[in-house]
């Protein structure tokens, strides 16, 4: 195995694990489970950011066609979504972890829909999954030589990737809206009952 692939594979694996873990968070029905998984997710996100930054900095500091340069070139496309992860997702996951901790006093405490809606927010999962997709694509491109850079392959691959990202974003938005509506439903019902009592 080439040395630049030995560097890229762990980075892609960490981002892929973080994306899969973030996707499953809104499905959890217990506050303690959300607390535990969001803690794992926070660790994976910080590890992914540290590994990505280390590879990119090593690529900047090296000269020529060194393995560090090739690894950094493969991760260039993942740098922008990784910045979004650092700016938005880390704060959201940390708040989710703290919020779940406040509710997880008993093992069977159900997770309220508001907490699950926060876990389903597009800025929680989408940047992670886009970073994972681009890191995996960069790793595949780095391992495939020049075959994946041919015009007949690059165009359809970019189109398929963009459509996949759009579909994932729409899915996150719909799930977040559905959970937000469920979180607001008891409040609306209690407000209606209060108005009926005052009439």
mmCIF file of C-alpha atoms in Angstrom:
data_model
loop_
_atom_site.group_PDB
_atom_site.id
_atom_site.type_symbol
_atom_site.label_atom_id
_atom_site.label_comp_id
_atom_site.label_asym_id
_atom_site.label_seq_id
_atom_site.Cartn_x
_atom_site.Cartn_y
_atom_site.Cartn_z
ATOM 1 C CA UNK A 1 0.000 0.000 0.000
ATOM 2 C CA UNK A 2 1.266 3.456 -0.880
ATOM 3 C CA UNK A 3 2.196 5.633 2.067
ATOM 4 C CA UNK A 4 -0.249 8.386 1.120
ATOM 5 C CA UNK A 5 -3.091 5.838 1.112
ATOM 6 C CA UNK A 6 -2.012 4.665 4.564
ATOM 7 C CA UNK A 7 -2.557 8.258 5.698
ATOM 8 C CA UNK A 8 -5.834 8.796 3.835
ATOM 9 C CA UNK A 9 -7.629 5.607 4.863
ATOM 10 C CA UNK A 10 -7.827 6.406 8.613
ATOM 11 C CA UNK A 11 -8.984 9.957 7.867
ATOM 12 C CA UNK A 12 -11.743 8.721 5.555
ATOM 13 C CA UNK A 13 -12.716 5.995 8.055
ATOM 14 C CA UNK A 14 -13.082 8.499 10.904
ATOM 15 C CA UNK A 15 -15.245 10.846 8.816
ATOM 16 C CA UNK A 16 -17.346 7.943 7.534
ATOM 17 C CA UNK A 17 -17.938 6.653 11.072
ATOM 18 C CA UNK A 18 -18.895 10.168 12.224
ATOM 19 C CA UNK A 19 -21.348 10.565 9.340
ATOM 20 C CA UNK A 20 -23.021 7.231 10.051
ATOM 21 C CA UNK A 21 -23.211 7.935 13.785
ATOM 22 C CA UNK A 22 -24.738 11.382 13.193
ATOM 23 C CA UNK A 23 -27.334 9.867 10.875
ATOM 24 C CA UNK A 24 -28.539 7.497 13.583
ATOM 25 C CA UNK A 25 -28.790 10.036 16.419
ATOM 26 C CA UNK A 26 -32.361 11.244 15.724
ATOM 27 C CA UNK A 27 -33.654 7.652 15.758
ATOM 28 C CA UNK A 28 -32.635 7.118 19.387
ATOM 29 C CA UNK A 29 -35.562 7.218 21.804
ATOM 30 C CA UNK A 30 -33.709 7.414 25.142
ATOM 31 C CA UNK A 31 -31.876 10.490 26.436
ATOM 32 C CA UNK A 32 -29.037 8.379 27.833
ATOM 33 C CA UNK A 33 -28.446 6.803 24.405
ATOM 34 C CA UNK A 34 -28.307 10.236 22.775
ATOM 35 C CA UNK A 35 -25.880 11.398 25.466
ATOM 36 C CA UNK A 36 -23.568 8.422 24.918
ATOM 37 C CA UNK A 37 -23.669 8.504 21.107
ATOM 38 C CA UNK A 38 -23.243 12.281 20.928
ATOM 39 C CA UNK A 39 -20.161 11.914 23.144
ATOM 40 C CA UNK A 40 -18.751 9.357 20.728
ATOM 41 C CA UNK A 41 -19.651 11.624 17.834
ATOM 42 C CA UNK A 42 -17.895 14.580 19.436
ATOM 43 C CA UNK A 43 -14.741 12.487 19.833
ATOM 44 C CA UNK A 44 -14.888 11.331 16.209
ATOM 45 C CA UNK A 45 -15.471 14.874 14.921
ATOM 46 C CA UNK A 46 -12.538 16.309 16.866
ATOM 47 C CA UNK A 47 -10.340 13.400 15.694
ATOM 48 C CA UNK A 48 -11.413 13.905 12.074
ATOM 49 C CA UNK A 49 -10.694 17.622 12.222
ATOM 50 C CA UNK A 50 -7.286 17.035 13.823
ATOM 51 C CA UNK A 51 -6.312 14.363 11.276
ATOM 52 C CA UNK A 52 -7.504 16.443 8.314
ATOM 53 C CA UNK A 53 -5.680 19.533 9.561
ATOM 54 C CA UNK A 54 -2.504 17.504 10.152
ATOM 55 C CA UNK A 55 -2.567 16.065 6.623
ATOM 56 C CA UNK A 56 -3.221 19.467 5.021
ATOM 57 C CA UNK A 57 -0.502 21.205 7.054
ATOM 58 C CA UNK A 58 1.978 18.417 6.258
ATOM 59 C CA UNK A 59 1.150 18.877 2.585
ATOM 60 C CA UNK A 60 1.822 22.611 2.822
ATOM 61 C CA UNK A 61 5.147 22.098 4.573
ATOM 62 C CA UNK A 62 6.474 19.437 2.222
ATOM 63 C CA UNK A 63 7.839 20.137 -1.223
ATOM 64 C CA UNK A 64 7.712 18.198 -4.461
ATOM 65 C CA UNK A 65 5.714 15.050 -5.061
ATOM 66 C CA UNK A 66 6.048 13.628 -1.553
ATOM 67 C CA UNK A 67 3.391 11.303 -0.084
ATOM 68 C CA UNK A 68 2.244 14.152 2.168
ATOM 69 C CA UNK A 69 1.572 16.281 -0.934
ATOM 70 C CA UNK A 70 -0.486 13.547 -2.556
ATOM 71 C CA UNK A 71 -2.465 12.933 0.637
ATOM 72 C CA UNK A 72 -3.142 16.658 1.061
ATOM 73 C CA UNK A 73 -4.201 16.987 -2.577
ATOM 74 C CA UNK A 74 -6.723 14.177 -2.088
ATOM 75 C CA UNK A 75 -8.210 15.957 0.944
ATOM 76 C CA UNK A 76 -8.350 19.436 -0.611
ATOM 77 C CA UNK A 77 -11.996 19.028 -1.591
ATOM 78 C CA UNK A 78 -12.927 17.958 1.957
ATOM 79 C CA UNK A 79 -11.364 21.060 3.524
ATOM 80 C CA UNK A 80 -14.382 23.355 3.005
ATOM 81 C CA UNK A 81 -17.020 21.051 4.567
ATOM 82 C CA UNK A 82 -14.527 20.286 7.349
ATOM 83 C CA UNK A 83 -14.414 24.039 8.080
ATOM 84 C CA UNK A 84 -18.229 24.038 8.261
ATOM 85 C CA UNK A 85 -18.003 21.121 10.685
ATOM 86 C CA UNK A 86 -15.536 23.067 12.836
ATOM 87 C CA UNK A 87 -17.638 26.242 12.745
ATOM 88 C CA UNK A 88 -21.155 24.793 13.181
ATOM 89 C CA UNK A 89 -21.330 21.085 13.892
ATOM 90 C CA UNK A 90 -18.920 20.891 16.840
ATOM 91 C CA UNK A 91 -20.927 23.481 18.788
ATOM 92 C CA UNK A 92 -24.237 21.770 17.981
ATOM 93 C CA UNK A 93 -22.992 18.309 18.982
ATOM 94 C CA UNK A 94 -21.537 19.705 22.225
ATOM 95 C CA UNK A 95 -24.885 21.361 23.054
ATOM 96 C CA UNK A 96 -26.727 18.146 22.165
ATOM 97 C CA UNK A 97 -24.431 16.170 24.475
ATOM 98 C CA UNK A 98 -24.993 18.650 27.334
ATOM 99 C CA UNK A 99 -28.758 18.756 26.769
ATOM 100 C CA UNK A 100 -29.036 14.988 26.742
ATOM 101 C CA UNK A 101 -26.934 14.853 29.910
ATOM 102 C CA UNK A 102 -29.410 17.106 31.692
ATOM 103 C CA UNK A 103 -32.233 14.675 30.844
ATOM 104 C CA UNK A 104 -30.392 11.357 31.237
ATOM 105 C CA UNK A 105 -30.806 11.054 35.009
ATOM 106 C CA UNK A 106 -32.503 7.660 34.666
ATOM 107 C CA UNK A 107 -31.710 4.939 32.132
ATOM 108 C CA UNK A 108 -35.198 4.901 30.613
ATOM 109 C CA UNK A 109 -35.795 8.641 30.365
ATOM 110 C CA UNK A 110 -37.366 9.175 26.946
ATOM 111 C CA UNK A 111 -35.731 11.678 24.653
ATOM 112 C CA UNK A 112 -38.111 14.548 23.932
ATOM 113 C CA UNK A 113 -38.828 15.403 20.333
ATOM 114 C CA UNK A 114 -37.034 18.738 20.768
ATOM 115 C CA UNK A 115 -33.789 16.923 21.604
ATOM 116 C CA UNK A 116 -34.238 14.557 18.676
ATOM 117 C CA UNK A 117 -35.016 17.517 16.400
ATOM 118 C CA UNK A 118 -31.725 19.118 17.481
ATOM 119 C CA UNK A 119 -29.951 15.863 16.614
ATOM 120 C CA UNK A 120 -31.651 15.882 13.194
ATOM 121 C CA UNK A 121 -30.742 19.492 12.364
ATOM 122 C CA UNK A 122 -29.125 19.694 8.901
ATOM 123 C CA UNK A 123 -26.076 21.519 10.311
ATOM 124 C CA UNK A 124 -25.454 18.585 12.651
ATOM 125 C CA UNK A 125 -25.327 15.709 10.194
ATOM 126 C CA UNK A 126 -25.048 17.123 6.681
ATOM 127 C CA UNK A 127 -21.561 18.720 6.954
ATOM 128 C CA UNK A 128 -20.229 15.498 8.475
ATOM 129 C CA UNK A 129 -21.683 13.363 5.718
ATOM 130 C CA UNK A 130 -20.478 15.708 2.962
ATOM 131 C CA UNK A 131 -16.979 15.664 4.479
ATOM 132 C CA UNK A 132 -17.102 11.870 4.685
ATOM 133 C CA UNK A 133 -18.271 11.587 1.067
ATOM 134 C CA UNK A 134 -15.526 13.891 -0.215
ATOM 135 C CA UNK A 135 -12.845 12.231 1.920
ATOM 136 C CA UNK A 136 -13.831 8.796 0.614
ATOM 137 C CA UNK A 137 -13.982 10.125 -2.960
ATOM 138 C CA UNK A 138 -10.545 11.715 -2.556
ATOM 139 C CA UNK A 139 -9.134 8.456 -1.206
ATOM 140 C CA UNK A 140 -10.611 6.480 -4.106
ATOM 141 C CA UNK A 141 -9.263 8.998 -6.606
ATOM 142 C CA UNK A 142 -5.819 8.874 -4.975
ATOM 143 C CA UNK A 143 -5.766 5.092 -5.226
ATOM 144 C CA UNK A 144 -7.070 4.883 -8.794
ATOM 145 C CA UNK A 145 -4.390 6.827 -10.624
ATOM 146 C CA UNK A 146 -5.415 8.741 -13.740
ATOM 147 C CA UNK A 147 -8.403 6.559 -14.643
ATOM 148 C CA UNK A 148 -10.811 8.525 -12.448
ATOM 149 C CA UNK A 149 -9.741 11.897 -13.825
ATOM 150 C CA UNK A 150 -10.813 11.195 -17.412
ATOM 151 C CA UNK A 151 -13.522 13.549 -18.722
ATOM 152 C CA UNK A 152 -15.927 10.691 -19.395
ATOM 153 C CA UNK A 153 -15.813 9.587 -15.764
ATOM 154 C CA UNK A 154 -15.290 12.833 -13.828
ATOM 155 C CA UNK A 155 -18.424 14.615 -15.091
ATOM 156 C CA UNK A 156 -20.933 11.866 -14.215
ATOM 157 C CA UNK A 157 -19.172 11.252 -10.890
ATOM 158 C CA UNK A 158 -19.463 14.936 -9.911
ATOM 159 C CA UNK A 159 -23.119 15.009 -10.996
ATOM 160 C CA UNK A 160 -23.945 11.865 -9.035
ATOM 161 C CA UNK A 161 -22.130 13.225 -5.973
ATOM 162 C CA UNK A 162 -23.967 16.570 -6.153
ATOM 163 C CA UNK A 163 -27.333 14.817 -6.497
ATOM 164 C CA UNK A 164 -26.465 12.551 -3.570
ATOM 165 C CA UNK A 165 -25.555 15.536 -1.386
ATOM 166 C CA UNK A 166 -28.790 17.286 -2.382
ATOM 167 C CA UNK A 167 -30.836 14.192 -1.521
ATOM 168 C CA UNK A 168 -29.125 13.853 1.873
ATOM 169 C CA UNK A 169 -29.735 17.549 2.609
ATOM 170 C CA UNK A 170 -33.435 17.280 1.740
ATOM 171 C CA UNK A 171 -33.741 14.173 3.901
ATOM 172 C CA UNK A 172 -32.151 15.968 6.880
ATOM 173 C CA UNK A 173 -34.426 18.987 6.430
ATOM 174 C CA UNK A 174 -37.598 16.858 6.228
ATOM 175 C CA UNK A 175 -36.664 14.789 9.264
ATOM 176 C CA UNK A 176 -35.792 17.907 11.274
ATOM 177 C CA UNK A 177 -39.091 19.568 10.334
ATOM 178 C CA UNK A 178 -41.086 16.456 11.232
ATOM 179 C CA UNK A 179 -39.474 16.178 14.684
ATOM 180 C CA UNK A 180 -39.822 19.931 15.278
ATOM 181 C CA UNK A 181 -43.549 19.721 14.518
ATOM 182 C CA UNK A 182 -43.924 16.823 16.941
ATOM 183 C CA UNK A 183 -42.027 18.786 19.598
ATOM 184 C CA UNK A 184 -44.428 21.704 19.192
ATOM 185 C CA UNK A 185 -47.592 19.585 19.106
ATOM 186 C CA UNK A 186 -47.990 19.087 22.906
ATOM 187 C CA UNK A 187 -47.451 22.807 23.477
ATOM 188 C CA UNK A 188 -50.184 23.643 20.950
ATOM 189 C CA UNK A 189 -52.536 21.109 22.529
ATOM 190 C CA UNK A 190 -51.917 22.450 26.046
ATOM 191 C CA UNK A 191 -52.420 26.027 24.808
ATOM 192 C CA UNK A 192 -55.751 24.985 23.251
ATOM 193 C CA UNK A 193 -56.817 23.308 26.473
ATOM 194 C CA UNK A 194 -55.901 26.433 28.455
ATOM 195 C CA UNK A 195 -57.951 28.624 26.116
ATOM 196 C CA UNK A 196 -60.903 26.238 26.434
ATOM 197 C CA UNK A 197 -60.727 26.490 30.239
ATOM 198 C CA UNK A 198 -60.780 30.273 30.105
ATOM 199 C CA UNK A 199 -63.817 30.448 27.804
#
